[in-house]
Short mmCIF file of C-alpha atoms in Angstrom, two decimals:
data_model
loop_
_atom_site.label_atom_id
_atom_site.label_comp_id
_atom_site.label_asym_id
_atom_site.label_seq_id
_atom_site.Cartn_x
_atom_site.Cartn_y
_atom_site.Cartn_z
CA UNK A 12 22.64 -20.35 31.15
CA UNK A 13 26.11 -19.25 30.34
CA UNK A 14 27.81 -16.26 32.44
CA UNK A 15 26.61 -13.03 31.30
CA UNK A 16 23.63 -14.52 29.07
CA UNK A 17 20.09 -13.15 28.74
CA UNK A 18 16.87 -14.96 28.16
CA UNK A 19 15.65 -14.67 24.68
CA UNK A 20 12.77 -12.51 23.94
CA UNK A 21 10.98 -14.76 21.71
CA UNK A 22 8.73 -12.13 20.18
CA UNK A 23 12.29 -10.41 19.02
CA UNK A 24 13.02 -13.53 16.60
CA UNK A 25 9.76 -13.74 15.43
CA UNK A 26 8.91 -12.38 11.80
CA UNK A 27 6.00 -9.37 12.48
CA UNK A 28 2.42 -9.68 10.68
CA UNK A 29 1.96 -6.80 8.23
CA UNK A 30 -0.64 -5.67 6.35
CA UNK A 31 0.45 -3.13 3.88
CA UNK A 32 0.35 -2.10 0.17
CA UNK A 33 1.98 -3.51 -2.36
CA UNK A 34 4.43 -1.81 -3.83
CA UNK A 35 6.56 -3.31 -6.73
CA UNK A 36 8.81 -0.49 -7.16
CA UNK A 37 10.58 -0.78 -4.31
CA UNK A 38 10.16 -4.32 -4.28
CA UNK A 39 11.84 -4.64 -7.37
CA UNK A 40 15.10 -2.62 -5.60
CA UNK A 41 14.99 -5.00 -2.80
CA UNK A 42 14.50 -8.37 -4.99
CA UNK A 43 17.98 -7.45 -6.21
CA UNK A 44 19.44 -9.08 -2.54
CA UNK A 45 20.34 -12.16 -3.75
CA UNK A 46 23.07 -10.57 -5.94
CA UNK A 47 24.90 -9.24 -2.61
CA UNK A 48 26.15 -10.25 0.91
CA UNK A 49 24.49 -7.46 3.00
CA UNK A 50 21.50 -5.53 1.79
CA UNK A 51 20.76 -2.01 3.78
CA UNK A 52 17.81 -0.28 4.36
CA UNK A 53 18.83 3.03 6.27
CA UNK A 54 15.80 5.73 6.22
CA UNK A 55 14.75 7.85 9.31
CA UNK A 56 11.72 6.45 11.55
CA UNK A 57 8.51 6.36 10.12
CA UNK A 58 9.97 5.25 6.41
CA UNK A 59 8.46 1.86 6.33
CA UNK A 60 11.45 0.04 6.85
CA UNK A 61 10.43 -2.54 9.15
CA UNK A 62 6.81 -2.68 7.20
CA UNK A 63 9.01 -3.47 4.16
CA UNK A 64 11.55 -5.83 5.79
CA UNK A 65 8.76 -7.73 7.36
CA UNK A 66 6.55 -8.28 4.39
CA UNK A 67 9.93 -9.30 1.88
CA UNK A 68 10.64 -11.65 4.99
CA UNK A 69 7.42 -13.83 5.26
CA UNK A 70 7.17 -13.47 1.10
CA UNK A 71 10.52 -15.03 0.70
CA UNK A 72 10.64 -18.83 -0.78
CA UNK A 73 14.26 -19.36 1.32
CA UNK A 74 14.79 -19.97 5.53
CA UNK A 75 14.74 -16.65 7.20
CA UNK A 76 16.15 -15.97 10.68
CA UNK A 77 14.79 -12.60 11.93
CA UNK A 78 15.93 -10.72 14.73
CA UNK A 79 14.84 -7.10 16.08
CA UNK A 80 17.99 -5.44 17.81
CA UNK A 81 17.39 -3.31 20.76
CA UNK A 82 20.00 -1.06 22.65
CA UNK A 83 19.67 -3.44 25.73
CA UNK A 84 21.28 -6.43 23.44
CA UNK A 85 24.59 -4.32 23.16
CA UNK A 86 26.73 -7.00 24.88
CA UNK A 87 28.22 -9.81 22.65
CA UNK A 88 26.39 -12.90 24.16
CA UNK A 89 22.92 -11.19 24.39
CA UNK A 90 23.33 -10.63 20.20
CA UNK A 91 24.55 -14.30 19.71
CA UNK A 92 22.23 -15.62 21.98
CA UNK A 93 19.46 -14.12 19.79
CA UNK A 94 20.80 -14.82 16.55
CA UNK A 95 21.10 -18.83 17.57
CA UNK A 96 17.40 -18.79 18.24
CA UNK A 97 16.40 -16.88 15.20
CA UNK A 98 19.05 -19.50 12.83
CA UNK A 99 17.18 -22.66 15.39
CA UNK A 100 13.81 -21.44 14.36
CA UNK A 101 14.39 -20.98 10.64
CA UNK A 102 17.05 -23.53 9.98
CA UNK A 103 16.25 -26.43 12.45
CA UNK A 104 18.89 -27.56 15.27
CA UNK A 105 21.61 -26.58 14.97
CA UNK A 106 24.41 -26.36 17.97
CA UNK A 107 24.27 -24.46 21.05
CA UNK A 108 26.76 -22.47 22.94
CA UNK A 109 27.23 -19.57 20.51
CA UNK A 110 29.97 -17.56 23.02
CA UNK A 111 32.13 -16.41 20.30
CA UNK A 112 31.74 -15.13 16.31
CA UNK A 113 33.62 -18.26 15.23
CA UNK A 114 31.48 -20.44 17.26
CA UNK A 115 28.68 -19.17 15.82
CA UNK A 116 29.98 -19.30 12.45
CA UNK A 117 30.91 -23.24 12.79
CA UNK A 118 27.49 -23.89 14.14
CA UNK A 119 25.97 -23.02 10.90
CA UNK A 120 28.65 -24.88 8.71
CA UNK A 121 26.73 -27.63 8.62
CA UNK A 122 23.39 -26.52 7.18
CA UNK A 123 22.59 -28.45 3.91
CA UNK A 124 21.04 -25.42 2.23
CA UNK A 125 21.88 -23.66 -1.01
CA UNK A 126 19.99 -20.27 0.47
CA UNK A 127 19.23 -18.42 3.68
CA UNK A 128 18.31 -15.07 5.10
CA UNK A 129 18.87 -13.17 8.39
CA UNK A 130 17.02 -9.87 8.95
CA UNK A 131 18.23 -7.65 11.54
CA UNK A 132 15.67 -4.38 12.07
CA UNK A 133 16.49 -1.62 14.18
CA UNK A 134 20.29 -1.99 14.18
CA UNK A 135 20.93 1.79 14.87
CA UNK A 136 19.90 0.48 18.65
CA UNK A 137 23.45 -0.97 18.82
CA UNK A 138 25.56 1.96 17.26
CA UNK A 139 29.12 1.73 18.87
CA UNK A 140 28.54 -1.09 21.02
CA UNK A 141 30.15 -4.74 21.23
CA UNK A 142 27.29 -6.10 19.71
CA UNK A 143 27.54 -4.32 16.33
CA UNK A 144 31.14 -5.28 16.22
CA UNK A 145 30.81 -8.40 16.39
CA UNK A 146 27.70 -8.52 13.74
CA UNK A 147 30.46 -7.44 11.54
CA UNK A 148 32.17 -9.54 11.55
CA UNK A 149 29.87 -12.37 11.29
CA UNK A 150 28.79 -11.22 8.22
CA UNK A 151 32.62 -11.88 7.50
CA UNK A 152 32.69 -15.54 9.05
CA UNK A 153 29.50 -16.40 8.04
CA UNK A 154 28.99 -19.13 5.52
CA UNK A 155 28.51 -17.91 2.21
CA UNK A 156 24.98 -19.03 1.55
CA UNK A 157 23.59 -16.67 4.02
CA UNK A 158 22.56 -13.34 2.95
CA UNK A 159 21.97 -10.39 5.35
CA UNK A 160 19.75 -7.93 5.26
CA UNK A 161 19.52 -5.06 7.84
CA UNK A 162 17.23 -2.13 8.70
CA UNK A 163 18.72 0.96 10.47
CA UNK A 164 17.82 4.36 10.91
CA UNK A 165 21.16 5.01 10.66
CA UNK A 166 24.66 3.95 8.59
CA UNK A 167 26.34 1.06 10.83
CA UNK A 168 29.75 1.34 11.79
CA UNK A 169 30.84 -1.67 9.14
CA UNK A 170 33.43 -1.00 7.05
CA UNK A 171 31.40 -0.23 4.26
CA UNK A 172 33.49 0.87 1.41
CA UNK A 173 34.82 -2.29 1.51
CA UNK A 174 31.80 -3.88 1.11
CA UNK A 175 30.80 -1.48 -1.96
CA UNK A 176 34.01 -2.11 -3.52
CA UNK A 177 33.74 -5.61 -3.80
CA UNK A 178 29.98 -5.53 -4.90
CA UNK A 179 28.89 -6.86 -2.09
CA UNK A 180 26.38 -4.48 -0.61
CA UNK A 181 22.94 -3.28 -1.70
CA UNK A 182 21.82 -0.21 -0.66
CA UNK A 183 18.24 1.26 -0.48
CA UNK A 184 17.53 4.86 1.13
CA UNK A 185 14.63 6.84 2.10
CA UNK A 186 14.25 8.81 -1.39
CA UNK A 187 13.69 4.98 -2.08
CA UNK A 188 11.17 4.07 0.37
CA UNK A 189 9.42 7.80 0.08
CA UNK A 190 6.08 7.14 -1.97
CA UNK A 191 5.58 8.40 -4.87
CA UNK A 192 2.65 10.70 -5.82
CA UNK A 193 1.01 8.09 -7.31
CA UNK A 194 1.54 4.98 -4.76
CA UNK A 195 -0.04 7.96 -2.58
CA UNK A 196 -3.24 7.82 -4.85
CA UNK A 197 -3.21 4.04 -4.49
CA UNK A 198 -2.69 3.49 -0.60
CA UNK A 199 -5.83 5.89 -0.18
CA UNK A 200 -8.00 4.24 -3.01
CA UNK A 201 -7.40 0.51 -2.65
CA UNK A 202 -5.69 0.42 0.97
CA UNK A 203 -7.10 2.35 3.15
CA UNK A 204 -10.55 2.62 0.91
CA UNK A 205 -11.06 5.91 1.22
CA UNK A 206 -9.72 7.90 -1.84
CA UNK A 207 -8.97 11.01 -2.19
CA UNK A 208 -9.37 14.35 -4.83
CA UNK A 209 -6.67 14.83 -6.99
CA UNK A 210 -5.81 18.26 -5.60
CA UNK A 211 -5.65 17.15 -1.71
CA UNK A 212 -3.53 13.74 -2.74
CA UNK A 213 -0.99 16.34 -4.59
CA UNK A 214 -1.14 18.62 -1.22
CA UNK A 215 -0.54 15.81 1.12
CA UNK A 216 2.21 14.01 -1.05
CA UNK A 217 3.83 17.41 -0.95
CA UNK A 218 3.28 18.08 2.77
CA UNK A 219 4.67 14.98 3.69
CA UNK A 220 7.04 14.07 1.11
CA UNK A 221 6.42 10.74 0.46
CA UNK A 222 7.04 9.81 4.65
CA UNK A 223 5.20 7.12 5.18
CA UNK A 224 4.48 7.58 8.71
CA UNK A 225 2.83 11.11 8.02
CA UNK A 226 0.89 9.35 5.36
CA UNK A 227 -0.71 6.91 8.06
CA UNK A 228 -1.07 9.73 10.77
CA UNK A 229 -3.05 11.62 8.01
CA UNK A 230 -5.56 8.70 7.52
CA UNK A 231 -5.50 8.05 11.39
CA UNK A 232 -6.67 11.96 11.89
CA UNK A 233 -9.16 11.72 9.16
CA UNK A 234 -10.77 8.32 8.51
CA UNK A 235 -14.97 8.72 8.68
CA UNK A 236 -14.11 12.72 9.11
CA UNK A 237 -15.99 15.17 6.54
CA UNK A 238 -14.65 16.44 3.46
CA UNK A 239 -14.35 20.22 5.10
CA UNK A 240 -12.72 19.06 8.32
CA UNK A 241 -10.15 16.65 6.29
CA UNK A 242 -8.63 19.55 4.34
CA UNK A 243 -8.63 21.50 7.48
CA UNK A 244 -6.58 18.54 8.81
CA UNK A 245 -4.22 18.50 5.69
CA UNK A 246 -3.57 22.15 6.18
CA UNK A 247 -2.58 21.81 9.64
CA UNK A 248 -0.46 18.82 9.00
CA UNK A 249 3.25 19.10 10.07
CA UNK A 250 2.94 22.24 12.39
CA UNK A 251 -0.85 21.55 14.09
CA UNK A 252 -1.80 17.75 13.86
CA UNK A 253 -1.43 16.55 17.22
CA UNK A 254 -0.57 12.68 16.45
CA UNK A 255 2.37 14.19 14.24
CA UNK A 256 3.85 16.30 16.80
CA UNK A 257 3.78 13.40 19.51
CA UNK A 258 5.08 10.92 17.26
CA UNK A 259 8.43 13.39 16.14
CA UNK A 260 8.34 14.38 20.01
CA UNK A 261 8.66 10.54 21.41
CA UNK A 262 10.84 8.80 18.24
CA UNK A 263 12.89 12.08 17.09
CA UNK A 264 13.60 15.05 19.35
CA UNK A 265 13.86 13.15 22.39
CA UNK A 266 16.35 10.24 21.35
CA UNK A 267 18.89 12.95 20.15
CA UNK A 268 21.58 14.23 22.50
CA UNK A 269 20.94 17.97 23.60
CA UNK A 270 23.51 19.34 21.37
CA UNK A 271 21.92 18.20 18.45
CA UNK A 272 18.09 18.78 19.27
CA UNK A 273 18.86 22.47 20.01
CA UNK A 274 20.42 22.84 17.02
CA UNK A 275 17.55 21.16 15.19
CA UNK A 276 15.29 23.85 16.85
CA UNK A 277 17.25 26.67 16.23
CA UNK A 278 18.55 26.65 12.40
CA UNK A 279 14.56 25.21 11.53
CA UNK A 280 14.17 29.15 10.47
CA UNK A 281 16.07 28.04 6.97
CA UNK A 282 14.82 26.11 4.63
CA UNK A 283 18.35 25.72 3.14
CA UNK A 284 21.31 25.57 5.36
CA UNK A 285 24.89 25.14 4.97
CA UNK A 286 27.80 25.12 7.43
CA UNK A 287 29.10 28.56 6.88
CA UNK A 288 25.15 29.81 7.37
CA UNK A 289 24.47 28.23 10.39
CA UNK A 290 27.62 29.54 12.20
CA UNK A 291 27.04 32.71 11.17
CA UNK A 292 22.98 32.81 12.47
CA UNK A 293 24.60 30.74 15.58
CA UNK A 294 27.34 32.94 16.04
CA UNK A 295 29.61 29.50 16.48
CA UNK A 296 31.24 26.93 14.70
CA UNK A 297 31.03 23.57 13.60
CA UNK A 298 28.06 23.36 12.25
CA UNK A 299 29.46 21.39 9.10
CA UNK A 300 29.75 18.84 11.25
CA UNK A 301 26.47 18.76 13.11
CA UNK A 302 24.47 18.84 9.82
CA UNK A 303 26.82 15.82 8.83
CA UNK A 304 26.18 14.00 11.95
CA UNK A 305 22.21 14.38 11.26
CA UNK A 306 22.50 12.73 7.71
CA UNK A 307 24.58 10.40 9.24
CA UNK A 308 21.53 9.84 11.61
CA UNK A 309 19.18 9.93 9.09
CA UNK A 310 17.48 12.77 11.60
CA UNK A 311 14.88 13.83 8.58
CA UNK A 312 17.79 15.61 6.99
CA UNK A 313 19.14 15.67 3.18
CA UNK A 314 22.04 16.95 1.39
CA UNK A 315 21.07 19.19 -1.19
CA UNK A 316 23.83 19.13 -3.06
CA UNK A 317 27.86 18.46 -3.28
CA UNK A 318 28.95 21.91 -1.79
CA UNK A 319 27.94 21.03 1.27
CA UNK A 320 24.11 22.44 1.79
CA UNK A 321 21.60 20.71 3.57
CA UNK A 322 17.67 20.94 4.11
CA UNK A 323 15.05 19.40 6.75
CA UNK A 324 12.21 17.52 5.96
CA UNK A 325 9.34 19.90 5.36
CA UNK A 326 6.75 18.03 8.15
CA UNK A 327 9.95 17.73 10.58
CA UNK A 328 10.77 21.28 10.14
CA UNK A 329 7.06 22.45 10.64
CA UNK A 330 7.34 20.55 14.16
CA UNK A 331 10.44 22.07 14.56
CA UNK A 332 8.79 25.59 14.49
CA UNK A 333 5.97 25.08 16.99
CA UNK A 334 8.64 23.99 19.27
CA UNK A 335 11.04 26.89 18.94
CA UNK A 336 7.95 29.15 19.12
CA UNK A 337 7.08 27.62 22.23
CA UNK A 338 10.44 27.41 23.41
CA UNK A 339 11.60 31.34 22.81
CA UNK A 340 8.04 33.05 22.69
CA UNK A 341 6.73 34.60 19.15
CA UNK A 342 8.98 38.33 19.22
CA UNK A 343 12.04 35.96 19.75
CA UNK A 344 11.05 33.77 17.07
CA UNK A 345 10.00 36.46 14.46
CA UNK A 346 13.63 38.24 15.33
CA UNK A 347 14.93 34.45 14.14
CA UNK A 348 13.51 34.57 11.06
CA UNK A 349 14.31 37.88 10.10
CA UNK A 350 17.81 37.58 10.84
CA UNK A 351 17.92 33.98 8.49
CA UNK A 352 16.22 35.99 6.06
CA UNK A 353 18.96 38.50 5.86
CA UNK A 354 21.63 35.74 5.91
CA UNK A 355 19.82 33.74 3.07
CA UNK A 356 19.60 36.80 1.11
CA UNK A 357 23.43 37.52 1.31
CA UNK A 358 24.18 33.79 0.09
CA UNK A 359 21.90 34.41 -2.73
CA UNK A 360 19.19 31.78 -1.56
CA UNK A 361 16.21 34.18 -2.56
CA UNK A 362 12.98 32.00 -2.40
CA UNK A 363 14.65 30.88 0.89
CA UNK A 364 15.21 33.91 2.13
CA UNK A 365 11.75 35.59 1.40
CA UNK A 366 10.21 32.84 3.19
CA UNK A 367 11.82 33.37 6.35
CA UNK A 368 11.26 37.60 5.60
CA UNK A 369 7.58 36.30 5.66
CA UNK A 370 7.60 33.96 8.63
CA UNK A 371 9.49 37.03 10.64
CA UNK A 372 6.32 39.37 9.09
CA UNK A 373 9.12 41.70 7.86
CA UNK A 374 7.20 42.68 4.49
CA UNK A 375 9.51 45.64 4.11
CA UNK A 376 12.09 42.83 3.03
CA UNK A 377 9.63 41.12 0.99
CA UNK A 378 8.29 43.91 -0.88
CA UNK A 379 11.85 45.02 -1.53
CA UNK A 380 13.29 41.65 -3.04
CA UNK A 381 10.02 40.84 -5.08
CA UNK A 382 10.48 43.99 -6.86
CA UNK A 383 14.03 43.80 -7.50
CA UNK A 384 14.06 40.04 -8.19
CA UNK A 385 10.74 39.07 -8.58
CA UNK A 386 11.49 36.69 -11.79
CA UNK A 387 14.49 35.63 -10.41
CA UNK A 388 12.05 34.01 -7.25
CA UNK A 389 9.87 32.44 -9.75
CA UNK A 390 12.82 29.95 -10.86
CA UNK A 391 13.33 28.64 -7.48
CA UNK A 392 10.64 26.66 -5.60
CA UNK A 393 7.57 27.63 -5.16
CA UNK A 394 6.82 26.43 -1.58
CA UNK A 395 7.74 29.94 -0.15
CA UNK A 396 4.55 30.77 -1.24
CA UNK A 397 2.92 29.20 1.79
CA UNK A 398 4.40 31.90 3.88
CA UNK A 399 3.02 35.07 2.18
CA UNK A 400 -0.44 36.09 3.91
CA UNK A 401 -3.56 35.49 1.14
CA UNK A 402 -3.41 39.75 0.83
CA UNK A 403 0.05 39.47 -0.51
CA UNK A 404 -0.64 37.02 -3.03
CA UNK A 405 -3.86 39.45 -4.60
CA UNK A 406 -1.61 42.26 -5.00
CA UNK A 407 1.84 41.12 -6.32
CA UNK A 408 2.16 40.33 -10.11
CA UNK A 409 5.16 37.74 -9.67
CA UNK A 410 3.00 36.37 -6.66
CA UNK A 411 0.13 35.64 -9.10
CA UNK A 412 2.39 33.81 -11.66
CA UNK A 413 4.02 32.17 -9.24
CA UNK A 414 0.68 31.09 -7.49
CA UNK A 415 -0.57 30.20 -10.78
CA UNK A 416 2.26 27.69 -11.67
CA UNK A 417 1.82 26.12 -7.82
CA UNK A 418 -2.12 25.71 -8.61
CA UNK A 419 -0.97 23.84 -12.36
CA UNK A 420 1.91 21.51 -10.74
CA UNK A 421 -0.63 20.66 -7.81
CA UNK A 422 -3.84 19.68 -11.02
CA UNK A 423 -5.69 22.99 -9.82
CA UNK A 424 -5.85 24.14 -13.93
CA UNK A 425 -9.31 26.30 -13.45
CA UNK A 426 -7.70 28.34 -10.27
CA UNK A 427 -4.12 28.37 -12.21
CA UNK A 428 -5.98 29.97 -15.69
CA UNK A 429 -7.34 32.94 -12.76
CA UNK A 430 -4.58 33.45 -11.41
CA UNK A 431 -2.67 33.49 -15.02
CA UNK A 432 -5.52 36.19 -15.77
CA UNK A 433 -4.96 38.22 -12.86
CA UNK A 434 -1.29 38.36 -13.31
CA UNK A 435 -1.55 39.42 -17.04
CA UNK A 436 -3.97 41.91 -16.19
CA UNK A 437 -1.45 43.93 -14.26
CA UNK A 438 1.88 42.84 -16.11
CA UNK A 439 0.30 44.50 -19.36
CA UNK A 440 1.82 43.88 -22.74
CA UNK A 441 5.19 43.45 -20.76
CA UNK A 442 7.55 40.15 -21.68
CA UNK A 443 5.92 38.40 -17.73
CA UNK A 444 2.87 39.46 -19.36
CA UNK A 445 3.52 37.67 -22.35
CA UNK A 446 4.99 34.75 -20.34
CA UNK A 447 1.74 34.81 -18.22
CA UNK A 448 -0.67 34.42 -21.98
CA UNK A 449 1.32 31.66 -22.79
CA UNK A 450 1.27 29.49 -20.79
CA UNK A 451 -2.53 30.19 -19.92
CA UNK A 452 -3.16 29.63 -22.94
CA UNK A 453 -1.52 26.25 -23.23
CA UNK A 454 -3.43 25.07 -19.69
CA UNK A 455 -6.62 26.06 -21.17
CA UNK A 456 -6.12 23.54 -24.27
CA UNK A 457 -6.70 21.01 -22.47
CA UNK A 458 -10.04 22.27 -20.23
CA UNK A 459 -11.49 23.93 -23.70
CA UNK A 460 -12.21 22.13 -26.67
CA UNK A 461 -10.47 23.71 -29.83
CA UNK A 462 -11.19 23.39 -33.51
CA UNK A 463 -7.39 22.40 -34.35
CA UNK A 464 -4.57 21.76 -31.32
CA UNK A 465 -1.37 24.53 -31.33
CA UNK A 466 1.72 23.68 -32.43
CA UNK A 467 3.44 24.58 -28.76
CA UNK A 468 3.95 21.83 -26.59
CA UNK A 469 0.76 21.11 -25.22
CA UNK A 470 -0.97 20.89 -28.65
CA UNK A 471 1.65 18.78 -30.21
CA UNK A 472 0.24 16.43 -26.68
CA UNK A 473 -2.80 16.98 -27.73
CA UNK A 474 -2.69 15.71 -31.43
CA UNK A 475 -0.54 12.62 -29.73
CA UNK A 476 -3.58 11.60 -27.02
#
C-alpha cells in the first residue's frame, strides 16, 4: 500500500439496489447525458438523487464505475484509490498506482471502448477539499469517452461556467426531481399499493412539495393505519410527525455550522424573506449573503425571484417552528411573528404578512388588513389560510372566497360551492359578490347536469369533453 493510502471500502464502488417508481419524466432529462461531459444532479437531501442515480446506473447498456464520496476520502490518494477500483470493476484491469490525476488519466487511455460512465453520489462530502480538486480536473484529463455524472446536495467548486459555456454540462435540480401531483397519485396507487383520495393526495403533494423523502416518511407513518388516523397524520405532517422532525434534525440542522442553523430558526417566522428583511427583524447585516449561502447549499431554500427574495421549503419551515418554539418558549415566539408581520406588511408582502399576524395571534392586525385589503390578499397565495383559526374563516367574507378557491384548486368542488354560498350571502349584490356567483356557478357545471353548457369557460370545456 502506497504512503498515505486507504483501503477501499468495497461497498462504496458498488452500484446500490433500488426499488423505486418509474418515472419517465425525469428520466427523459437525465437520458439527455450522453450529449455532455458532466451531468449534475444538485437537490437538498431527501430529493431522490441517489434513488435516481442508482436506478439510471444499473439501467444503463454502457460500463459504469460508481463511487459514493464521503468527507473522510478528502485526501487525493483516498479519491484515486477509489476511483481505480470502481474503473477495475466496470472496465476490467486496468493499471495500478493511480498517485497522481495524470496517472490516472493514462491508466484509462487504453480502454477499447466507444462509451463509459462514472457516478460519483454525495460529492458535497468533499466541498473544499483536495479531493474535489483534483476530481476536476480529471474530468479535464480524462479520456473523452467517459462521461460523468455526479450527485451533490450542493454546487461543486468546478469551474462551472466554463463548462456551461462550452455545452458541456447537464444540469438537473430539485424543481426537477420534486414529484409532480400526479407521479404522487401513482407512487401511492401502483408503488406503494395503497392509494389514496383525491383530496388527501392534493394535501400531501402540497404539504410536502413534491420532496420525496416526506413522501416516503408519509407512507412509513401511515401504511395499514385507518383512514381517520392517516389524515390526522397528513395534518400534522411537517410541524408534528415525529420521523420528519428526526430525519431534518440528523441530515439538516445538525450538519450546518451554527451561524447558519440559527439563522434558519430565527427568520422561519417569514414565509418570504429577502436580505434587507431579515436584517431588519435581525437587527444585523448580511443576511444577503446567508440566504445565498443556503441556496448554494441547497439547505431546502429557493429564490423566489431575481430581486433577490427567497423562501423555505414549507415541511422544512414547519420543523423550523417547533424548534424555535422550543428553543425561545411560545410569548417569545408569538412576539417573532408579530414583529415579521409588521415588517412583511411594510414591504407590501400581504398574504405573508397576515400569516405571521395569525401565527403571533395578533387578530387586531388581521382584522385590520383584511378589511382594508381583503381582495388584494385573495391574489396572492392562498396557503396563509392555514394560519387563521376555523372561527375566522366562518366570519370573514374574503376568508370564505378565499377558502372556497383553496377547496376548488385542492378537487374539494361540493365544500368550495358552500363556501362560494356563504361568501355571497354576506357580500350581497356587491362586485365580490358577483365574483363569488360566478365562479360558483361555473364549479357547479360540472357536479350538476344542465340542459345546454354556458358559454364561459367551463361550458365551452364542457361542450369540448
Amino acid at each position: 500500500m502506497r504512503d498515505g493510502s486507504a483501503a477501499v471500502v468495497s461497498a462504496k464502488v458498488l452500484i446500490p439496489h433500488v426499488n423505486s417508481l418509474a418515472r419517465e419524466r425525469v428520466d427523459s432529462l437525465l437520458n439527455r447525458i450522453w450529449q455532455y461531459r458532466v451531468g449534475l444532479v444538485v437537490a437538498p437531501a431527501g430529493s431522490g438523487k441517489s434513488t435516481l442515480l442508482a436506478g439510471f446506473a444499473a439501467a444503463a447498456d454502457v460500463p459504469v464505475a460508481w463511487y459514493r464520496a464521503e468527507s473522510w476520502d478528502a485526501k487525493t490518494v483516498t479519491l484515486l484509490d477509489h476511483l481505480r477500483s470502481a474503473f477495475a470493476a466496470a472496465l476490467g484491469p486496468i493499471p495500478d498506482a493511480w498517485d497522481s490525476v495524470e496517472t490516472a488519466a493514462h491508466a484509462l487511455e487504453p480502454w477499447g471502448g466507444r462509451r463509459a460512465l462514472l457516478v460519483i453520489d454525495d460529492l458535497h462530502t468533499l466541498e473544499d477539499s483536495p479531493a474535489e480538486l483534483t476530481l476536476e480536473r480529471l474530468i479535464d484529463y480524462a479520456p473523452p469517452g467517459i462521461t460523468f455524472l455526479i450527485g451533490s446536495r450542493a454546487l461543486p467548486g468546478f469551474n462551472l461556467s466554463r463548462l456551461r459555456v462550452s455545452g458541456s454540462l447537464l444540469e438537473i435540480g430539485s424543481e426537477d426531481l420534486r414529484f409532480r401531483s400526479w407521479e404522487v397519485e401513482r407512487l401511492f396507487r401502483d408503488f406503494y399499493r395503497e392509494p389514496l383520495p383525491p383530496e388527501e393526495l392534493a394535501e400531501l403533494a402540497r404539504r410536502t412539495e413534491g420532496w420525496a423523502a416526506g413522501l416516503q416518511l408519509f407512507h412509513l407513518a401511515t401504511s395499514g393505519k385507518s383512514a381517520l388516523e392517516r389524515r390526522r397524520i397528513l395534518t400534522a405532517l411537517g410541524s408534528r410527525s415525529r420521523l420528519t422532525r428526526e430525519y431534518l434534525t440528523r441530515n439538516v440542522l445538525d450538519q450546518l455550522p451554527a451561524e447558519l442553523r440559527w439563522f434558519l430558526v430565527r427568520t422561519c417566522v417569514m414565509t418570504r424573506l429577502t436580505g434587507s428583511i431579515c436584517d431588519a427583524f435581525l437587527d444585523r447585516s448580511g443576511s444577503q449573503q446567508l440566504l445565498q449561502e443556503l441556496e448554494r447549499r441547497q439547505i431546502f431554500t429557493t429564490a423566489t425571484d431575481d430581486r433577490g427574495g427567497y423562501r423555505y421549503h414549507e415541511v422544512l419551515r414547519s420543523h423550523l417552528e417547533q424548534v424555535l418554539m422550543e428553543e425561545l418558549g411560545e410569548i417569545q415566539a408569538r412576539t417573532a411573528y408579530r414583529r415579521a408581520g409588521s415588517l412583511l406588511e411594510q414591504s407590501g408582502a400581504l398574504p405573508e404578512a397576515v400569516q405571521a399576524y395569525s401565527r403571533g395571534e395578533d387578530w387586531e392586525a388581521v382584522d385590520r388588513l383584511l378589511n382594508h385589503q381583503g381582495g388584494e390578499l385573495l391574489e396572492g397565495p392562498g396557503t396563509w389560510i392555514d394560519a387563521l383559526p376555523p372561527a375566522l374563516l366562518r366570519q370573514d367574507p374574503w376568508l370564505m372566497l378565499g377558502s372556497a378557491r383553496r377547496h376548488r384548486a385542492e378537487g374539494r368542488w361540493r365544500e368550495a360551492i358552500e363556501a362560494y354560498q356563504r361568501a355571497e350571502h354576506v357580500f350581497g349584490s356587491s362586485d365580490a359578490g358577483l365574483i363569488c356567483a360566478s365562479e360558483r356557478k361555473s364549479l357547479a357545471g360540472w357536479l350538476e347536469p344542465a340542459p345546454m353548457p354556458g358559454n364561459d369557460w367551463a361550458g365551452l370545456l364542457r361542450k369540448a369533453v
